mmCIF file of C-alpha atoms in Angstrom:
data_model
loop_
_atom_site.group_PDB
_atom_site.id
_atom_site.type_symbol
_atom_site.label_atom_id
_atom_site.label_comp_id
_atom_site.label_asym_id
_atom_site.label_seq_id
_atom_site.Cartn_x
_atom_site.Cartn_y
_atom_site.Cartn_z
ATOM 1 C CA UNK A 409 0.000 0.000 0.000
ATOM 2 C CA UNK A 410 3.018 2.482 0.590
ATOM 3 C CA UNK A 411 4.847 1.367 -2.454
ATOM 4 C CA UNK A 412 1.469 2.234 -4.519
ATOM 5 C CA UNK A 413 0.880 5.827 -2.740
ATOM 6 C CA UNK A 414 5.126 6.434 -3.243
ATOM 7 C CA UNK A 415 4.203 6.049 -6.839
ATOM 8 C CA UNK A 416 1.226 7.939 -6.938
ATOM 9 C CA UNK A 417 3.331 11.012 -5.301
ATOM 10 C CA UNK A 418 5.968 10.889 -7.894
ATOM 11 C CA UNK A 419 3.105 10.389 -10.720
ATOM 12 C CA UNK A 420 1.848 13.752 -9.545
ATOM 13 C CA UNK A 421 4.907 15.693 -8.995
ATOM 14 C CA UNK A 422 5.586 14.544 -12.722
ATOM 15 C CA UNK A 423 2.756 15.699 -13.863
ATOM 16 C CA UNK A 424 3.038 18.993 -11.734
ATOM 17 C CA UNK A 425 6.463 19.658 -12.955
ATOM 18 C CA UNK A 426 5.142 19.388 -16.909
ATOM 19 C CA UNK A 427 2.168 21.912 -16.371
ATOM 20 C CA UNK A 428 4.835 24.347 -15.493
ATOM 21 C CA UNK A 429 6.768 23.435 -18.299
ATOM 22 C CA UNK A 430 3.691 23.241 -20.714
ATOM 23 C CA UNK A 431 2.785 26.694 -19.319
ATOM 24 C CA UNK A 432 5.680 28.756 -19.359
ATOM 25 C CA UNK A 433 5.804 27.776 -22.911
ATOM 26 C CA UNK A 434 2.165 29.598 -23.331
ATOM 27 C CA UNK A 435 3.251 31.720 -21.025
ATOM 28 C CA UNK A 436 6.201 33.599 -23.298
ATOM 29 C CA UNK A 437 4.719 33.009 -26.851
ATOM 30 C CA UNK A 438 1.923 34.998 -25.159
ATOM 31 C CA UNK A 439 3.788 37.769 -23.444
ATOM 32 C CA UNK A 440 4.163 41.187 -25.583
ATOM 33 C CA UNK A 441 7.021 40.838 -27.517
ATOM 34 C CA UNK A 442 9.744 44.006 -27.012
ATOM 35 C CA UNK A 443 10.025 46.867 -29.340
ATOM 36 C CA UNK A 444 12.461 46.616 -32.350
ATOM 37 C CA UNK A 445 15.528 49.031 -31.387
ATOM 38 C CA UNK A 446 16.299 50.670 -34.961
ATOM 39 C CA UNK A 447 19.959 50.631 -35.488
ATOM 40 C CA UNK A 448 22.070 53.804 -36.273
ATOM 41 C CA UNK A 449 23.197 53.701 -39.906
ATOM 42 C CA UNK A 450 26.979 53.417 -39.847
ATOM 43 C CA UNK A 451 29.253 55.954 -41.638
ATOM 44 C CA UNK A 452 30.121 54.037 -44.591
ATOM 45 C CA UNK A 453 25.680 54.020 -45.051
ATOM 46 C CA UNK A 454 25.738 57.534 -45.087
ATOM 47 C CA UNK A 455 28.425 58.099 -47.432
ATOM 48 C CA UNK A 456 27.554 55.633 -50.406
ATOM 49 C CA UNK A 457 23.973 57.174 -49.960
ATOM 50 C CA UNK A 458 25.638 60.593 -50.414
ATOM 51 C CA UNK A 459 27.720 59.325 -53.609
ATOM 52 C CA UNK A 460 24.428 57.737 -55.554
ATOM 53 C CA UNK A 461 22.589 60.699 -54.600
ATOM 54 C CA UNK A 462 25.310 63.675 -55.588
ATOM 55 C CA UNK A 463 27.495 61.991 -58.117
ATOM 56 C CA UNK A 464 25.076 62.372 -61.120
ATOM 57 C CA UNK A 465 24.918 66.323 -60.519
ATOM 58 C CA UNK A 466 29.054 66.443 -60.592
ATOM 59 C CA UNK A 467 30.403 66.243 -63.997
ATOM 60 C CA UNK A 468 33.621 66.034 -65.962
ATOM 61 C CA UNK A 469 35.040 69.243 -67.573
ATOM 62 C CA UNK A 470 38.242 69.108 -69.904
ATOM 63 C CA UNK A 471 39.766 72.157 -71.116
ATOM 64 C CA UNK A 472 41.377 72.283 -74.642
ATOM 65 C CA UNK A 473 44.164 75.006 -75.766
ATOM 66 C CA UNK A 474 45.501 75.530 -79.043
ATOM 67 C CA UNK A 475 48.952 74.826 -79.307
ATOM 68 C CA UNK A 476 50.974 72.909 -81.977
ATOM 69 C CA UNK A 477 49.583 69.457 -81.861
ATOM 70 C CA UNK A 478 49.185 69.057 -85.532
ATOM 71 C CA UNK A 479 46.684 65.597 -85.525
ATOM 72 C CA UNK A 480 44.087 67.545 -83.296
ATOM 73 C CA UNK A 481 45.156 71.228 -83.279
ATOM 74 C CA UNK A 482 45.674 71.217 -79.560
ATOM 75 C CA UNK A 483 48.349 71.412 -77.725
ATOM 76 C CA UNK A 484 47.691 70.437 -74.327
ATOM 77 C CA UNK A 485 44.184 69.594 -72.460
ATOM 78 C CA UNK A 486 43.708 69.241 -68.481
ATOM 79 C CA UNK A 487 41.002 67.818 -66.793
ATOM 80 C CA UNK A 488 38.493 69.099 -63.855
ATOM 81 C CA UNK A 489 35.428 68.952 -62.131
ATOM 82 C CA UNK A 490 32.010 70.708 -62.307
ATOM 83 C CA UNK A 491 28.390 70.710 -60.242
ATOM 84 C CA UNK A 492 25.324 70.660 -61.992
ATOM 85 C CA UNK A 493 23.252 74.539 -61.323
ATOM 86 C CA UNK A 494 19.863 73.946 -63.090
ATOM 87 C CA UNK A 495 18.309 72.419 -65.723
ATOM 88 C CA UNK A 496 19.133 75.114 -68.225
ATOM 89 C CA UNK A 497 22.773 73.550 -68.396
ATOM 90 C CA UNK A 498 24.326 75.608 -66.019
ATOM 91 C CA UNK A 499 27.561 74.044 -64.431
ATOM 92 C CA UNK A 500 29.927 76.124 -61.253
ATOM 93 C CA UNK A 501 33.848 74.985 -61.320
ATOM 94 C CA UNK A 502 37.113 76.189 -60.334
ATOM 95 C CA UNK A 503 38.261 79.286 -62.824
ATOM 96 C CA UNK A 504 41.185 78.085 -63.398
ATOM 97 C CA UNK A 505 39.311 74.784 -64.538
ATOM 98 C CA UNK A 506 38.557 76.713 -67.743
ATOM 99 C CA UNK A 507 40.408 79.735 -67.824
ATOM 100 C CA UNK A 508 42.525 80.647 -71.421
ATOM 101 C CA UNK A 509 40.771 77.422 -72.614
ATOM 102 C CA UNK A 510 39.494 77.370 -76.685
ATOM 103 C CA UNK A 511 37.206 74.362 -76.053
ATOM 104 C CA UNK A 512 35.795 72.433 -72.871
ATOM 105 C CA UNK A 513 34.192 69.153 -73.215
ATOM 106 C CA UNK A 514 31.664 68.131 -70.578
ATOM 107 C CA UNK A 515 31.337 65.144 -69.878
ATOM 108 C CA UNK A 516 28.186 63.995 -68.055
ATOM 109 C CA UNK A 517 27.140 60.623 -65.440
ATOM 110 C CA UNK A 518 26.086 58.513 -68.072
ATOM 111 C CA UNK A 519 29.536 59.321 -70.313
ATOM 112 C CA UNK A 520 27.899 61.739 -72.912
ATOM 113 C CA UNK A 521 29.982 64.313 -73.704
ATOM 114 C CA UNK A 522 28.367 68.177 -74.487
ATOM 115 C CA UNK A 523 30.162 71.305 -75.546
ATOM 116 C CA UNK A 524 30.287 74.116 -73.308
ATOM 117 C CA UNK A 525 31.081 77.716 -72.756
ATOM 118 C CA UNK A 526 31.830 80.139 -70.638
ATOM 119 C CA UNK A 527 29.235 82.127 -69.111
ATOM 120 C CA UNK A 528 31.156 84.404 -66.686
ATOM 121 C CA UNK A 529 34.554 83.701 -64.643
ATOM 122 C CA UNK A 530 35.654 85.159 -61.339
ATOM 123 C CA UNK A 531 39.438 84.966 -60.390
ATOM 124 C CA UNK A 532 39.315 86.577 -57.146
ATOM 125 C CA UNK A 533 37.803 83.649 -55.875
ATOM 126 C CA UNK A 534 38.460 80.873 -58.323
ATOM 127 C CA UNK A 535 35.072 80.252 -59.692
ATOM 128 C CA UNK A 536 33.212 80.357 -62.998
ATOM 129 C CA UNK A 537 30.145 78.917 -64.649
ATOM 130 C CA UNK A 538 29.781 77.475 -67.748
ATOM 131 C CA UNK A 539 26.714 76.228 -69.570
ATOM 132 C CA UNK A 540 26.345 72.783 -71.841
ATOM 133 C CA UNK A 541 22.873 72.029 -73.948
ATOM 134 C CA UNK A 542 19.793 71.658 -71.023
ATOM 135 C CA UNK A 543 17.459 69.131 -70.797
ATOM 136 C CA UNK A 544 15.255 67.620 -67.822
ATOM 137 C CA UNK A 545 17.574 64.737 -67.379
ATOM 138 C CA UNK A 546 20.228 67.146 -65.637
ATOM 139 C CA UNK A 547 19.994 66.824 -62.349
ATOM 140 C CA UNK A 548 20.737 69.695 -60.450
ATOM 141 C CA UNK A 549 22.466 70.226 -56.862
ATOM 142 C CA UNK A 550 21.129 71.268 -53.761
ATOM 143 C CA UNK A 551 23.255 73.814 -52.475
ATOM 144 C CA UNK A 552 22.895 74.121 -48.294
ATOM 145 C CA UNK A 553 23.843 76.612 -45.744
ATOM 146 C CA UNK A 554 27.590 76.491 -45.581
ATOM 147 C CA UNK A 555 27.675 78.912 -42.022
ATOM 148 C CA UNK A 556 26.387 75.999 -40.804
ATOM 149 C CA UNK A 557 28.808 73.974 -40.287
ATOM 150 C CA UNK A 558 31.226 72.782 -37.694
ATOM 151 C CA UNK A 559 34.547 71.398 -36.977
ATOM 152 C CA UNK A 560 34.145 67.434 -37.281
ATOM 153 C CA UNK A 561 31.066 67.475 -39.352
ATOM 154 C CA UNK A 562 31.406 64.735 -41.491
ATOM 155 C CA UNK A 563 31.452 65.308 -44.961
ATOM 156 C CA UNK A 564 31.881 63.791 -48.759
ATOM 157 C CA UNK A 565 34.062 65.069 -51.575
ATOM 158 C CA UNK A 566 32.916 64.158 -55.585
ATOM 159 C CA UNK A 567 35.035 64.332 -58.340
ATOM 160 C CA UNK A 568 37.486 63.480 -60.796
ATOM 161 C CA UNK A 569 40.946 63.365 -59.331
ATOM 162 C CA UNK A 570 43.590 62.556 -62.230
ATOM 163 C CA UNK A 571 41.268 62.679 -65.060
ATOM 164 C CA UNK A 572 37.853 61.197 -66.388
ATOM 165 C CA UNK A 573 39.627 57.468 -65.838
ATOM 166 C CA UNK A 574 38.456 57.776 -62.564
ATOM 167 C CA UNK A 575 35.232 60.048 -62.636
ATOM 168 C CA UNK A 576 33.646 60.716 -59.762
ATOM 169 C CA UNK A 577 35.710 59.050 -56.532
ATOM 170 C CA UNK A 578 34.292 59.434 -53.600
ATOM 171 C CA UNK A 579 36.347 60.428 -50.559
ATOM 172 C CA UNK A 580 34.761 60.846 -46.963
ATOM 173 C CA UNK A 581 36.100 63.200 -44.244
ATOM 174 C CA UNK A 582 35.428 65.651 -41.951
ATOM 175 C CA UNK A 583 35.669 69.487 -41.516
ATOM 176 C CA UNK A 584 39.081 70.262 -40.190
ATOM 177 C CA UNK A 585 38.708 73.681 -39.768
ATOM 178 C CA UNK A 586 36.905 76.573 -40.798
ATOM 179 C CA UNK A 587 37.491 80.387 -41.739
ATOM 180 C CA UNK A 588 40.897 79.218 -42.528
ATOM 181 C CA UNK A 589 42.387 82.125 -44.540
ATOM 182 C CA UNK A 590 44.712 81.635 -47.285
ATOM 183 C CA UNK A 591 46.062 84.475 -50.036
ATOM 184 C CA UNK A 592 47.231 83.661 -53.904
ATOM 185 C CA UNK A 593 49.845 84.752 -55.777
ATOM 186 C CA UNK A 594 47.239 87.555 -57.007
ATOM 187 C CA UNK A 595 46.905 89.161 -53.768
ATOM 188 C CA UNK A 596 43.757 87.743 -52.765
ATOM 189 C CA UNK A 597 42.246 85.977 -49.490
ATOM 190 C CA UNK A 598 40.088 83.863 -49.177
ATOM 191 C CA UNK A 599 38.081 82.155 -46.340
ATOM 192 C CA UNK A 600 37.926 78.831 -46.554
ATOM 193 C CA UNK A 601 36.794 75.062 -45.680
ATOM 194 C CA UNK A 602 39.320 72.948 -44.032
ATOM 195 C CA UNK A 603 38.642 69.269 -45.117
ATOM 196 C CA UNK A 604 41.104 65.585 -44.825
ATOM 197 C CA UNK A 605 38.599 64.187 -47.427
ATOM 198 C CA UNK A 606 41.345 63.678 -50.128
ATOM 199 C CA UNK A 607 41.643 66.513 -52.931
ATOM 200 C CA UNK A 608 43.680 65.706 -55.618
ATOM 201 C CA UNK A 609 44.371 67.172 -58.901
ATOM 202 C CA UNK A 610 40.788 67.237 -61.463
ATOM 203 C CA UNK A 611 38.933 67.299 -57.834
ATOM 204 C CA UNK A 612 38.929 71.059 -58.690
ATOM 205 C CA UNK A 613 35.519 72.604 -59.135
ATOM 206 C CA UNK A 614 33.799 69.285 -57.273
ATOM 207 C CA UNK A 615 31.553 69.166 -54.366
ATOM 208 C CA UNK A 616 32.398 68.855 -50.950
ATOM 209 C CA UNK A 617 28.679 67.371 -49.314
ATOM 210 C CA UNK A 618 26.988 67.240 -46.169
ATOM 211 C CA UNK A 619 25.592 64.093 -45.029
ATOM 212 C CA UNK A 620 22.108 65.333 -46.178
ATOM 213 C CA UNK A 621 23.359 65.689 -49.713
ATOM 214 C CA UNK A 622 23.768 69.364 -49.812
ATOM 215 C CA UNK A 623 26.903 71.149 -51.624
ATOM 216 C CA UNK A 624 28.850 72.922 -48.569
ATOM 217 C CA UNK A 625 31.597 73.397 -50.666
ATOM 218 C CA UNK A 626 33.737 73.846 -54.112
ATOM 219 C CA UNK A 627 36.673 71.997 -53.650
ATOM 220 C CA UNK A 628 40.008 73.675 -54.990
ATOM 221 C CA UNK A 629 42.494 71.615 -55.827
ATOM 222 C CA UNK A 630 44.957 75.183 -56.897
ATOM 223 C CA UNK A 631 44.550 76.245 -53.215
ATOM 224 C CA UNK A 632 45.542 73.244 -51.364
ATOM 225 C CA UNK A 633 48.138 72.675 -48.830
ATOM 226 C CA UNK A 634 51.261 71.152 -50.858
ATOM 227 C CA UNK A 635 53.328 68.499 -49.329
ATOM 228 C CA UNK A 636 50.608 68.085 -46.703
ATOM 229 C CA UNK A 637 48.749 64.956 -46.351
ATOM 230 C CA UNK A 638 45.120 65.592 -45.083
ATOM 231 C CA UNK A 639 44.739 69.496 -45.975
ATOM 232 C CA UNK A 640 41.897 69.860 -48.486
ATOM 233 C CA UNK A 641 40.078 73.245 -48.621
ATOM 234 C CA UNK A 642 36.898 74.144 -50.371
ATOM 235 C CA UNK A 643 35.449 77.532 -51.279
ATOM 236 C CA UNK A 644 32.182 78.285 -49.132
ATOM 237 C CA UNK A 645 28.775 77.511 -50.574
ATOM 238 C CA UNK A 646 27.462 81.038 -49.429
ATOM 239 C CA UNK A 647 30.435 82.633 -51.107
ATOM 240 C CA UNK A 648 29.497 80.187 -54.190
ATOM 241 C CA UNK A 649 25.801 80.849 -54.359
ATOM 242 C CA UNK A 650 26.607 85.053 -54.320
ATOM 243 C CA UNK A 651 29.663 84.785 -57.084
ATOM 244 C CA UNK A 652 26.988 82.448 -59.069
ATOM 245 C CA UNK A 653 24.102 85.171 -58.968
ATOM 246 C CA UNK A 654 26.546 87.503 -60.313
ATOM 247 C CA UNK A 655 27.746 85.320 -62.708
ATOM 248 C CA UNK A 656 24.607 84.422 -64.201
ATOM 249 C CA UNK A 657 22.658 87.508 -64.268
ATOM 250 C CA UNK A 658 25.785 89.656 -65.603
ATOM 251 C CA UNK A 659 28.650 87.288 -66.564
ATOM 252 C CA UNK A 660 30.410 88.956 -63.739
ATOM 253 C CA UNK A 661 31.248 89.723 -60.022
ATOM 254 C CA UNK A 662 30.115 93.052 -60.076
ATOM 255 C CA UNK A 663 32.055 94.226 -56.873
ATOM 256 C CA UNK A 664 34.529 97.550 -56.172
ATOM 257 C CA UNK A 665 38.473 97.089 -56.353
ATOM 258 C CA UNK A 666 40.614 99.440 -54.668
ATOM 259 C CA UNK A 667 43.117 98.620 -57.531
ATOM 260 C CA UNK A 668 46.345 97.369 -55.015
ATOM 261 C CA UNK A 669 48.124 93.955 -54.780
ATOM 262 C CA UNK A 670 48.494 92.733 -51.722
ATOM 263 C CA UNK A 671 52.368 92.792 -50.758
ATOM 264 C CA UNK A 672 52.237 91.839 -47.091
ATOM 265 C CA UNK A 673 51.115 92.137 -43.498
ATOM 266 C CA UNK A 674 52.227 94.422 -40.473
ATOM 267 C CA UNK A 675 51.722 92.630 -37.675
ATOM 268 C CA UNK A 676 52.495 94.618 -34.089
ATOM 269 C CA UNK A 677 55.576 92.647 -33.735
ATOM 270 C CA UNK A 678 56.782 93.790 -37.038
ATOM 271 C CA UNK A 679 55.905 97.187 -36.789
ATOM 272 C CA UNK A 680 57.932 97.825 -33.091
ATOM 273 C CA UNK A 681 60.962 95.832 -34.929
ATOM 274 C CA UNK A 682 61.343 98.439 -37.826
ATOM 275 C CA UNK A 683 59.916 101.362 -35.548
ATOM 276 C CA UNK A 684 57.055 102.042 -37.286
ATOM 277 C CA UNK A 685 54.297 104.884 -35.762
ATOM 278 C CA UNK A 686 51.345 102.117 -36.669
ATOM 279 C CA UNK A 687 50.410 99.229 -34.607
ATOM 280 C CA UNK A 688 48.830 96.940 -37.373
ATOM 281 C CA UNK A 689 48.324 97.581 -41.527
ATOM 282 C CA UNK A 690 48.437 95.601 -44.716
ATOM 283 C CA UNK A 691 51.021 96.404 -47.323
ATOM 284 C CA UNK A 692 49.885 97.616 -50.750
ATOM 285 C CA UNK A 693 51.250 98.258 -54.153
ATOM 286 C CA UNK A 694 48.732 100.316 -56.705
ATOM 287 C CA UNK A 695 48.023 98.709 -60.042
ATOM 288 C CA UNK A 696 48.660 101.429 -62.647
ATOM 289 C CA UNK A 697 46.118 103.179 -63.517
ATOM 290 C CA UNK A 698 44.179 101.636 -60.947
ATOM 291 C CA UNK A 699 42.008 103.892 -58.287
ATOM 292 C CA UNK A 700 44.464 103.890 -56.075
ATOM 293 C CA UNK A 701 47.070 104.560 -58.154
ATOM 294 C CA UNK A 702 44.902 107.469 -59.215
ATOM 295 C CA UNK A 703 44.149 108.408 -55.492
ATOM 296 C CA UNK A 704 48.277 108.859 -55.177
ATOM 297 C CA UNK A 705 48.831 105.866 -53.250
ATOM 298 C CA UNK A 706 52.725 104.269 -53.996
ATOM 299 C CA UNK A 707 54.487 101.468 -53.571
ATOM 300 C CA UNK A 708 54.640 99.558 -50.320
ATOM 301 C CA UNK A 709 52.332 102.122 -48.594
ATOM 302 C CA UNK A 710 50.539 100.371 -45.474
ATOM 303 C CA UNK A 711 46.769 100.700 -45.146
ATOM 304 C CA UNK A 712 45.496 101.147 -41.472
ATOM 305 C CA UNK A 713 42.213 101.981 -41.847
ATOM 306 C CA UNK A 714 39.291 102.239 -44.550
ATOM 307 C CA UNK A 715 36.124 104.880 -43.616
ATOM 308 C CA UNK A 716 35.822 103.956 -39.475
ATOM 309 C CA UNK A 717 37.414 99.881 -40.318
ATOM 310 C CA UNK A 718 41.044 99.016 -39.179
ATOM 311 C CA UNK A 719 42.742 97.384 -41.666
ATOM 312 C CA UNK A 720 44.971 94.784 -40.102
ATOM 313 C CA UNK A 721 45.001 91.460 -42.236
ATOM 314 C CA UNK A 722 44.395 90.960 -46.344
ATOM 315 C CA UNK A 723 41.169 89.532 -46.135
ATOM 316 C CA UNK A 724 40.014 92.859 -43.753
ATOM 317 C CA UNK A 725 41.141 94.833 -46.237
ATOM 318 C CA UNK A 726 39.619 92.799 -48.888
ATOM 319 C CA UNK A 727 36.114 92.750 -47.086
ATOM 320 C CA UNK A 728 35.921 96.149 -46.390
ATOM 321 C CA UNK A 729 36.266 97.187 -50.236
ATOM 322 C CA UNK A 730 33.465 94.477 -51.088
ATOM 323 C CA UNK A 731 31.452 96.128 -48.208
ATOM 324 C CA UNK A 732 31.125 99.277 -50.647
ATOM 325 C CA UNK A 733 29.611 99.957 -53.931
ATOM 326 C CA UNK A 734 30.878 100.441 -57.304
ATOM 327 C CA UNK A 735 31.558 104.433 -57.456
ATOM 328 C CA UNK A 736 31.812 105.040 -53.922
ATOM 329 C CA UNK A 737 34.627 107.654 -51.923
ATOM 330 C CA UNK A 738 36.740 105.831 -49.178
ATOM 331 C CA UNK A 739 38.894 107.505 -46.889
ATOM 332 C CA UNK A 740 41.810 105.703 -47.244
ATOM 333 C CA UNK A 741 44.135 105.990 -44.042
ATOM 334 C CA UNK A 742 48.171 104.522 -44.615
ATOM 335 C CA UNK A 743 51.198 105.497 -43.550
ATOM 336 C CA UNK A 744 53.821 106.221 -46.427
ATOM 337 C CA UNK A 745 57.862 105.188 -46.062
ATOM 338 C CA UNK A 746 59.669 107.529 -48.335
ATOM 339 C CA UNK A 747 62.227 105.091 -50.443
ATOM 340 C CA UNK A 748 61.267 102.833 -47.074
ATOM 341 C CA UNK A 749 62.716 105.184 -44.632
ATOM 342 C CA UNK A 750 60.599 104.722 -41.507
ATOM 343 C CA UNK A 751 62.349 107.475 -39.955
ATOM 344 C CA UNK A 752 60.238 109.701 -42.595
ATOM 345 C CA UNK A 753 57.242 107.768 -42.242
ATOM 346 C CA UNK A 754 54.032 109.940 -43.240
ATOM 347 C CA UNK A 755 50.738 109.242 -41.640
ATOM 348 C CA UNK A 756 47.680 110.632 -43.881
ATOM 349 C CA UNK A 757 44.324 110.123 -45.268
ATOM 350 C CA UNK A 758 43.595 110.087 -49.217
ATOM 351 C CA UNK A 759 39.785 109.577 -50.837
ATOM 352 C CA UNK A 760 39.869 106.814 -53.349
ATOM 353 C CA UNK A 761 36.914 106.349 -55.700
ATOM 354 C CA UNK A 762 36.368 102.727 -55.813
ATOM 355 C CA UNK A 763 35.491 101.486 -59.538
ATOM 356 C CA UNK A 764 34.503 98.096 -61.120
#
């Protein structure tokens, strides 16, 4: 009688032990499942979005000039980059993309090549546009706010470094600085975008892009750091979208010149070295028959001040003459070194009407 009520325990603990087993089963395949956590795309997501999106607006450009090539009556041809404006066919690059050029091929995403020409070209800050045949199958770039951005934003660059072989390369990067001011041989500054995204030769006049597809950007190529691994710069997209306008509506930058090269800089350090009765100025020579040369300025004057502005870098100076309008008077305040005597130095104020 024990033996059979031993069994009959164990029978039911058995039995017991399954329900549980049986239940919790039910039990989770019943219970609310948990919410899907959406994963963060990863960089390398963002970027080849970028590319498909962008790369049909960024085209090929290469510049023919006459020479003594007998077989093709060319003698040499380089090769750029361009971003598509509008459907009309109008393309922004690098100026010295297409400048002195007597033919430029453009050469679009799908490898059709269209004649183009030259709408309107800006040296002071290295941009032109040029215009190719329209049609709705251009695809135009969105051009976003460039003040925008910050330091370690990431960003893409588009174009063709070393020729149409390999058209649009994508490199990915961040913004390594901004403002970052830099002068050419001309005498002009510039404010630029400080990018590692790789910028190589035929990158000129391509798009540096925000994750969101927007142009930030015109790479330059010409104004990179030489020698330096990492230091790409690109022109502005504010500055591009105002030299574009200008371009387009007049087939110039219709801004003032004071008519000087830039020849240097006077920082306070230099200026208590050589004794100097001026804290701070930017050294000027007048371009003959230039306002300024006009006005009476000479050679290696140094410009403190312009109206009620102090004048102590290139790109001040530069600023405050775009600041005005074509025709205007400036008082023009410098201090003059008589065959660079600073022992004579002259301090005095001369109007300069500013022209186109």
């Amino acid at each position: 009688m024990n033996r059979e009520r031993a069994k009959g325990v164990l029978a039911f603990f058995a039995l017991f032990l399954i329900g549980l087993a049986v239940y919790g089963v039910f039990d989770a395949a019943l219970a609310p499942s948990k919410p899907m956590v959406q994963e963060e795309p990863q960089p390398t997501e963002g970027v080849s979005k970028v590319a498909a999106q962008v790369s049909p607006s960024v085209v090929g450009i290469t510049s023919f000039k006459r020479g003594q090539r007998v077989f093709d009556g060319y003698d040499s041809e380089s090769t750029g980059s361009g971003v598509i404006l509008d459907k009309k066919g109008h393309i922004v690059t690098n100026n010295h993309v297409v400048a002195n050029a007597d033919q430029l091929i453009v050469t679009l995403v799908d490898g059709e090549e269209r004649e183009a020409r030259i709408v309107g070209t800006d040296s002071p800050t290295d941009l032109a546009v040029i215009k190719i045949k329209g049609d709705d199958n251009l695809l135009p770039a969105e051009f976003g706010d460039s003040d925008k951005l910050v330091v370690g934003q990431e960003v893409v660059a588009i174009g063709n470094p070393l020729g149409l072989s390999f058209a649009r390369s994508v490199t990915a990067g961040i913004v390594s600085g901004l403002n970052r001011l830099l002068s050419t041989e001309e005498g002009f500054a510039y404010r630029l975008i400080q990018t590692d995204a790789a910028i190589n030769p035929g990158n000129s006049g391509g798009a540096l892009v925000n994750l969101e597809g927007q142009i930030i950007g015109i790479n330059s190529a010409k104004i990179a750091a030489e020698g330096f691994e990492g230091m790409g710069f690109a022109i502005p997209a504010n500055q591009v979208k105002m030299v574009t306008d200008d371009l387009l509506r007049h087939g110039k930058v219709q801004s003032p010149i004071l008519g000087v090269r830039i020849v240097g800089e006077i920082s306070p350090e230099k200026a208590k070295y050589h004794r100097l009765p001026i804290h701070h100025g930017v050294v000027v020579e007048p371009k003959r028959g230039g306002p300024a040369d006009k006005a009476g300025l000479k050679p290696f004057d140094i410009i403190t001040r312009i109206d009620n502005q102090d004048i102590t870098t290139s790109l001040e100076l530069q600023e405050a003459v775009f600041s005005k309008r074509i025709g205007q008077v400036v008082k023009v305040r410098l201090m003059h070194l008589p065959q660079g005597n600073s022992a004579q130095a002259q301090v005095k104020t001369v109007k300069v009407k500013l022209t186109e």
